């Protein structure tokens, strides 16, 4: 081995110098000796920060599904608030005012004989129920039987209204009904319809009847009954109650603030 070392070429024995690798860049230019700025394209990290193009002011990267999902979430939040508020407000109908945040300003109230529109009229209806209920009845209350949803945009409440008139010759009376609340796309109530009324009033006194006959009432049917009998045949506190509420709406300009109830102009 020793005799081979002198015969090796000197270039093989000397180590080659190390040169660091230069940054790689790609440049596309025209073959002309002096390329113009418009004829060259360089690939650089700046290309990674290109802004998302817009079409008619709407960012392409924003899906419509997100907005639809947000609207659906708002609807169900307001729907849950409406159900909870109705469950709390209805049994206290004759003792305190309602929470009107769940209703639209153009809400429509409808019963078998009348239709009223506007949140002011809606507030006045419940003011009149409380006011005249205290005048005509010693005790009056509303019991909620059931709250359910037959469809996504509707809430149904089955209730029973009971009252003891102040006059001694009338026994306790009651009637059942259904309130239908319709909701818009935002979950706000825009219509309240009272129907499916079934009256359970005791009959007027007759010869040879017991007290039990006066208070016994026929069971209310869950099907639409609309037992809206002629009210002029047998006047009672309930008829006077309905008339008083109706006349309150007709003469709302003459009402005065009373008992802390809603002031009407």
Short mmCIF file of C-alpha atoms in Angstrom, two decimals:
data_model
loop_
_atom_site.label_atom_id
_atom_site.label_comp_id
_atom_site.label_asym_id
_atom_site.label_seq_id
_atom_site.Cartn_x
_atom_site.Cartn_y
_atom_site.Cartn_z
CA UNK A 1 0.00 0.00 0.00
CA UNK A 2 2.83 2.42 0.69
CA UNK A 3 4.19 2.27 -2.80
CA UNK A 4 0.83 3.20 -4.28
CA UNK A 5 0.45 6.53 -2.45
CA UNK A 6 3.22 8.37 -4.40
CA UNK A 7 1.65 7.33 -7.69
CA UNK A 8 -1.83 8.79 -6.92
CA UNK A 9 -2.77 12.02 -8.55
CA UNK A 10 -2.52 15.06 -6.28
CA UNK A 11 -6.08 16.11 -7.12
CA UNK A 12 -7.42 12.91 -5.65
CA UNK A 13 -5.62 13.47 -2.39
CA UNK A 14 -6.84 17.04 -1.83
CA UNK A 15 -10.41 17.46 -0.45
CA UNK A 16 -12.86 19.42 -2.57
CA UNK A 17 -14.09 22.74 -1.16
CA UNK A 18 -17.73 22.83 0.12
CA UNK A 19 -20.03 25.48 -1.34
CA UNK A 20 -23.39 26.15 0.36
CA UNK A 21 -26.47 25.67 -1.81
CA UNK A 22 -27.91 28.91 -3.14
CA UNK A 23 -31.60 29.72 -2.81
CA UNK A 24 -33.63 28.34 -5.63
CA UNK A 25 -35.62 30.74 -7.72
CA UNK A 26 -37.48 30.21 -10.93
CA UNK A 27 -37.58 32.93 -13.50
CA UNK A 28 -39.34 32.75 -16.82
CA UNK A 29 -38.12 35.36 -19.21
CA UNK A 30 -38.04 35.99 -22.88
CA UNK A 31 -34.93 34.93 -24.82
CA UNK A 32 -34.12 38.54 -25.61
CA UNK A 33 -30.98 39.95 -24.00
CA UNK A 34 -32.90 42.65 -22.10
CA UNK A 35 -36.26 41.32 -21.01
CA UNK A 36 -38.96 43.82 -20.06
CA UNK A 37 -40.68 43.73 -16.63
CA UNK A 38 -43.95 42.55 -18.19
CA UNK A 39 -42.34 39.51 -19.77
CA UNK A 40 -41.11 37.89 -16.54
CA UNK A 41 -43.00 35.97 -13.87
CA UNK A 42 -41.47 35.08 -10.51
CA UNK A 43 -42.76 32.53 -8.04
CA UNK A 44 -42.49 33.99 -4.53
CA UNK A 45 -44.11 33.45 -1.12
CA UNK A 46 -46.28 36.52 -1.74
CA UNK A 47 -48.58 34.37 -3.91
CA UNK A 48 -49.82 32.56 -0.80
CA UNK A 49 -51.54 35.73 0.45
CA UNK A 50 -53.81 36.29 -2.53
CA UNK A 51 -57.19 37.70 -1.40
CA UNK A 52 -60.39 35.76 -2.02
CA UNK A 53 -62.20 37.18 -5.06
CA UNK A 54 -65.61 38.73 -4.52
CA UNK A 55 -68.69 38.58 -6.69
CA UNK A 56 -71.10 41.52 -6.43
CA UNK A 57 -69.87 42.38 -2.96
CA UNK A 58 -70.32 38.85 -1.55
CA UNK A 59 -67.28 36.86 -0.58
CA UNK A 60 -67.12 33.63 -2.51
CA UNK A 61 -65.76 31.71 0.46
CA UNK A 62 -68.85 32.42 2.68
CA UNK A 63 -71.52 29.68 2.19
CA UNK A 64 -75.20 30.56 2.37
CA UNK A 65 -75.77 27.55 4.54
CA UNK A 66 -74.18 29.34 7.49
CA UNK A 67 -76.70 32.18 7.26
CA UNK A 68 -79.59 29.73 6.92
CA UNK A 69 -78.36 27.81 9.95
CA UNK A 70 -78.14 31.04 11.94
CA UNK A 71 -81.75 31.93 11.03
CA UNK A 72 -82.88 28.45 12.05
CA UNK A 73 -81.07 28.75 15.36
CA UNK A 74 -82.75 32.13 16.01
CA UNK A 75 -86.15 30.63 15.18
CA UNK A 76 -85.79 27.77 17.65
CA UNK A 77 -84.46 30.06 20.37
CA UNK A 78 -87.50 32.35 19.99
CA UNK A 79 -89.80 29.34 19.74
CA UNK A 80 -88.54 27.96 23.04
CA UNK A 81 -88.92 31.40 24.63
CA UNK A 82 -92.51 31.66 23.34
CA UNK A 83 -93.51 28.25 24.72
CA UNK A 84 -91.93 28.97 28.10
CA UNK A 85 -93.50 32.43 28.30
CA UNK A 86 -96.98 31.17 27.40
CA UNK A 87 -96.72 28.39 29.96
CA UNK A 88 -95.90 30.94 32.65
CA UNK A 89 -98.27 33.74 31.56
CA UNK A 90 -101.52 31.91 30.84
CA UNK A 91 -102.27 30.60 34.37
CA UNK A 92 -101.68 34.15 35.74
CA UNK A 93 -103.82 35.82 33.09
CA UNK A 94 -106.18 37.49 35.61
CA UNK A 95 -103.54 38.54 38.15
CA UNK A 96 -100.65 40.05 36.15
CA UNK A 97 -99.87 41.42 32.72
CA UNK A 98 -98.33 39.33 29.96
CA UNK A 99 -94.81 39.39 28.58
CA UNK A 100 -95.30 40.95 25.15
CA UNK A 101 -91.73 40.40 23.90
CA UNK A 102 -92.76 37.21 22.11
CA UNK A 103 -95.39 38.96 19.93
CA UNK A 104 -95.08 41.04 16.79
CA UNK A 105 -96.36 44.60 16.73
CA UNK A 106 -98.93 43.70 14.05
CA UNK A 107 -100.32 40.67 15.88
CA UNK A 108 -103.91 39.69 15.04
CA UNK A 109 -106.32 38.38 17.67
CA UNK A 110 -109.36 36.42 16.44
CA UNK A 111 -112.27 34.74 18.20
CA UNK A 112 -115.47 33.32 16.66
CA UNK A 113 -117.09 36.79 16.59
CA UNK A 114 -114.35 39.41 16.38
CA UNK A 115 -110.92 40.23 14.96
CA UNK A 116 -108.47 42.83 16.28
CA UNK A 117 -105.07 43.83 14.93
CA UNK A 118 -102.11 45.52 16.57
CA UNK A 119 -100.15 45.07 19.78
CA UNK A 120 -102.01 47.98 21.45
CA UNK A 121 -105.38 46.30 20.94
CA UNK A 122 -103.88 43.01 22.08
CA UNK A 123 -102.68 44.60 25.32
CA UNK A 124 -106.07 46.24 25.79
CA UNK A 125 -107.86 42.90 25.49
CA UNK A 126 -105.96 41.41 28.39
CA UNK A 127 -106.29 44.60 30.42
CA UNK A 128 -110.07 44.37 29.98
CA UNK A 129 -110.08 40.69 30.95
CA UNK A 130 -108.33 41.44 34.23
CA UNK A 131 -110.35 44.57 34.99
CA UNK A 132 -113.85 43.25 34.27
CA UNK A 133 -112.98 39.82 35.65
CA UNK A 134 -112.44 41.39 39.08
CA UNK A 135 -115.68 43.35 38.82
CA UNK A 136 -118.01 40.55 37.72
CA UNK A 137 -116.51 37.53 39.50
CA UNK A 138 -115.52 36.75 43.05
CA UNK A 139 -113.04 34.24 41.73
CA UNK A 140 -111.86 33.69 38.16
CA UNK A 141 -108.91 31.67 36.91
CA UNK A 142 -107.55 29.91 33.86
CA UNK A 143 -106.04 26.44 33.93
CA UNK A 144 -103.76 25.19 31.15
CA UNK A 145 -104.48 21.58 30.21
CA UNK A 146 -101.95 21.05 27.47
CA UNK A 147 -99.36 22.84 25.31
CA UNK A 148 -98.16 21.20 22.10
CA UNK A 149 -97.02 21.87 18.52
CA UNK A 150 -99.05 20.35 15.67
CA UNK A 151 -96.54 21.91 13.26
CA UNK A 152 -93.24 23.74 13.49
CA UNK A 153 -94.72 27.23 13.21
CA UNK A 154 -97.76 26.75 15.47
CA UNK A 155 -98.32 26.44 19.22
CA UNK A 156 -101.62 25.11 20.62
CA UNK A 157 -102.86 25.57 24.16
CA UNK A 158 -105.92 23.80 25.55
CA UNK A 159 -107.27 25.70 28.54
CA UNK A 160 -110.20 25.81 30.94
CA UNK A 161 -111.66 29.07 32.29
CA UNK A 162 -113.52 28.92 35.62
CA UNK A 163 -115.31 31.65 37.53
CA UNK A 164 -117.65 32.28 40.45
CA UNK A 165 -120.02 35.22 39.70
CA UNK A 166 -120.61 37.87 42.36
CA UNK A 167 -124.39 37.65 42.02
CA UNK A 168 -125.90 35.06 44.41
CA UNK A 169 -128.33 33.52 41.95
CA UNK A 170 -125.62 32.26 39.59
CA UNK A 171 -123.57 29.16 40.24
CA UNK A 172 -120.01 28.50 39.19
CA UNK A 173 -119.50 28.33 35.43
CA UNK A 174 -116.65 27.35 33.15
CA UNK A 175 -115.77 26.77 29.54
CA UNK A 176 -112.89 25.32 27.60
CA UNK A 177 -111.19 26.55 24.48
CA UNK A 178 -108.09 26.37 22.35
CA UNK A 179 -105.63 29.16 21.61
CA UNK A 180 -103.67 28.81 18.38
CA UNK A 181 -100.48 30.85 18.08
CA UNK A 182 -98.80 31.16 14.68
CA UNK A 183 -95.11 32.09 14.41
CA UNK A 184 -93.18 33.77 11.62
CA UNK A 185 -89.72 32.79 10.33
CA UNK A 186 -88.06 34.56 13.26
CA UNK A 187 -90.14 32.71 15.86
CA UNK A 188 -92.35 35.72 16.76
CA UNK A 189 -96.10 35.26 17.27
CA UNK A 190 -98.13 37.14 14.66
CA UNK A 191 -101.58 35.55 15.16
CA UNK A 192 -103.60 34.40 18.18
CA UNK A 193 -106.85 32.62 17.38
CA UNK A 194 -109.31 31.40 20.01
CA UNK A 195 -111.60 28.59 18.85
CA UNK A 196 -112.93 25.14 19.75
CA UNK A 197 -115.04 26.70 22.48
CA UNK A 198 -117.17 24.41 24.64
CA UNK A 199 -119.38 26.12 27.23
CA UNK A 200 -120.16 24.37 30.48
CA UNK A 201 -122.55 26.83 32.08
CA UNK A 202 -125.17 25.65 34.56
CA UNK A 203 -128.76 25.99 33.45
CA UNK A 204 -131.01 28.62 35.09
CA UNK A 205 -133.02 27.46 38.10
CA UNK A 206 -136.05 25.34 37.38
CA UNK A 207 -138.67 23.79 39.66
CA UNK A 208 -137.75 20.53 41.41
CA UNK A 209 -134.02 20.64 40.76
CA UNK A 210 -131.16 20.15 43.17
CA UNK A 211 -128.05 22.20 43.63
CA UNK A 212 -126.14 19.36 42.02
CA UNK A 213 -128.14 19.85 38.83
CA UNK A 214 -127.08 23.49 38.72
CA UNK A 215 -123.36 22.85 38.83
CA UNK A 216 -123.19 19.67 36.75
CA UNK A 217 -121.74 20.45 33.33
CA UNK A 218 -121.49 18.38 30.22
CA UNK A 219 -117.91 17.31 29.33
CA UNK A 220 -116.16 19.42 26.73
CA UNK A 221 -115.34 17.77 23.44
CA UNK A 222 -111.77 17.94 22.12
CA UNK A 223 -113.19 18.36 18.62
CA UNK A 224 -114.32 21.73 17.25
CA UNK A 225 -117.67 22.44 18.88
CA UNK A 226 -118.20 26.20 18.57
CA UNK A 227 -121.09 26.15 21.03
CA UNK A 228 -121.54 29.89 20.64
CA UNK A 229 -125.19 29.97 21.66
CA UNK A 230 -127.33 33.10 21.29
CA UNK A 231 -126.23 35.26 24.20
CA UNK A 232 -129.45 37.25 24.37
CA UNK A 233 -131.57 34.25 25.36
CA UNK A 234 -130.19 33.75 28.88
CA UNK A 235 -128.08 36.69 30.08
CA UNK A 236 -125.45 35.83 32.68
CA UNK A 237 -122.27 37.21 34.20
CA UNK A 238 -120.27 35.44 31.51
CA UNK A 239 -122.22 37.18 28.78
CA UNK A 240 -121.79 40.50 30.54
CA UNK A 241 -118.10 39.73 30.90
CA UNK A 242 -117.70 39.20 27.16
CA UNK A 243 -119.73 42.31 26.32
CA UNK A 244 -117.70 44.42 28.73
CA UNK A 245 -114.42 43.33 27.14
CA UNK A 246 -115.84 43.97 23.67
CA UNK A 247 -117.14 47.43 24.59
CA UNK A 248 -113.79 48.28 26.15
CA UNK A 249 -112.15 47.88 22.77
CA UNK A 250 -114.86 49.98 21.13
CA UNK A 251 -114.50 52.80 23.67
CA UNK A 252 -110.78 52.68 24.31
CA UNK A 253 -110.47 56.45 23.81
CA UNK A 254 -112.57 57.04 26.96
CA UNK A 255 -110.66 54.74 29.31
CA UNK A 256 -108.75 56.06 32.28
CA UNK A 257 -105.75 54.55 34.02
CA UNK A 258 -107.02 52.37 36.82
CA UNK A 259 -105.50 49.92 39.30
CA UNK A 260 -102.09 50.16 37.65
CA UNK A 261 -103.33 48.57 34.44
CA UNK A 262 -102.25 49.54 30.96
CA UNK A 263 -103.13 53.19 30.24
CA UNK A 264 -105.09 53.62 27.04
CA UNK A 265 -105.20 56.76 24.95
#
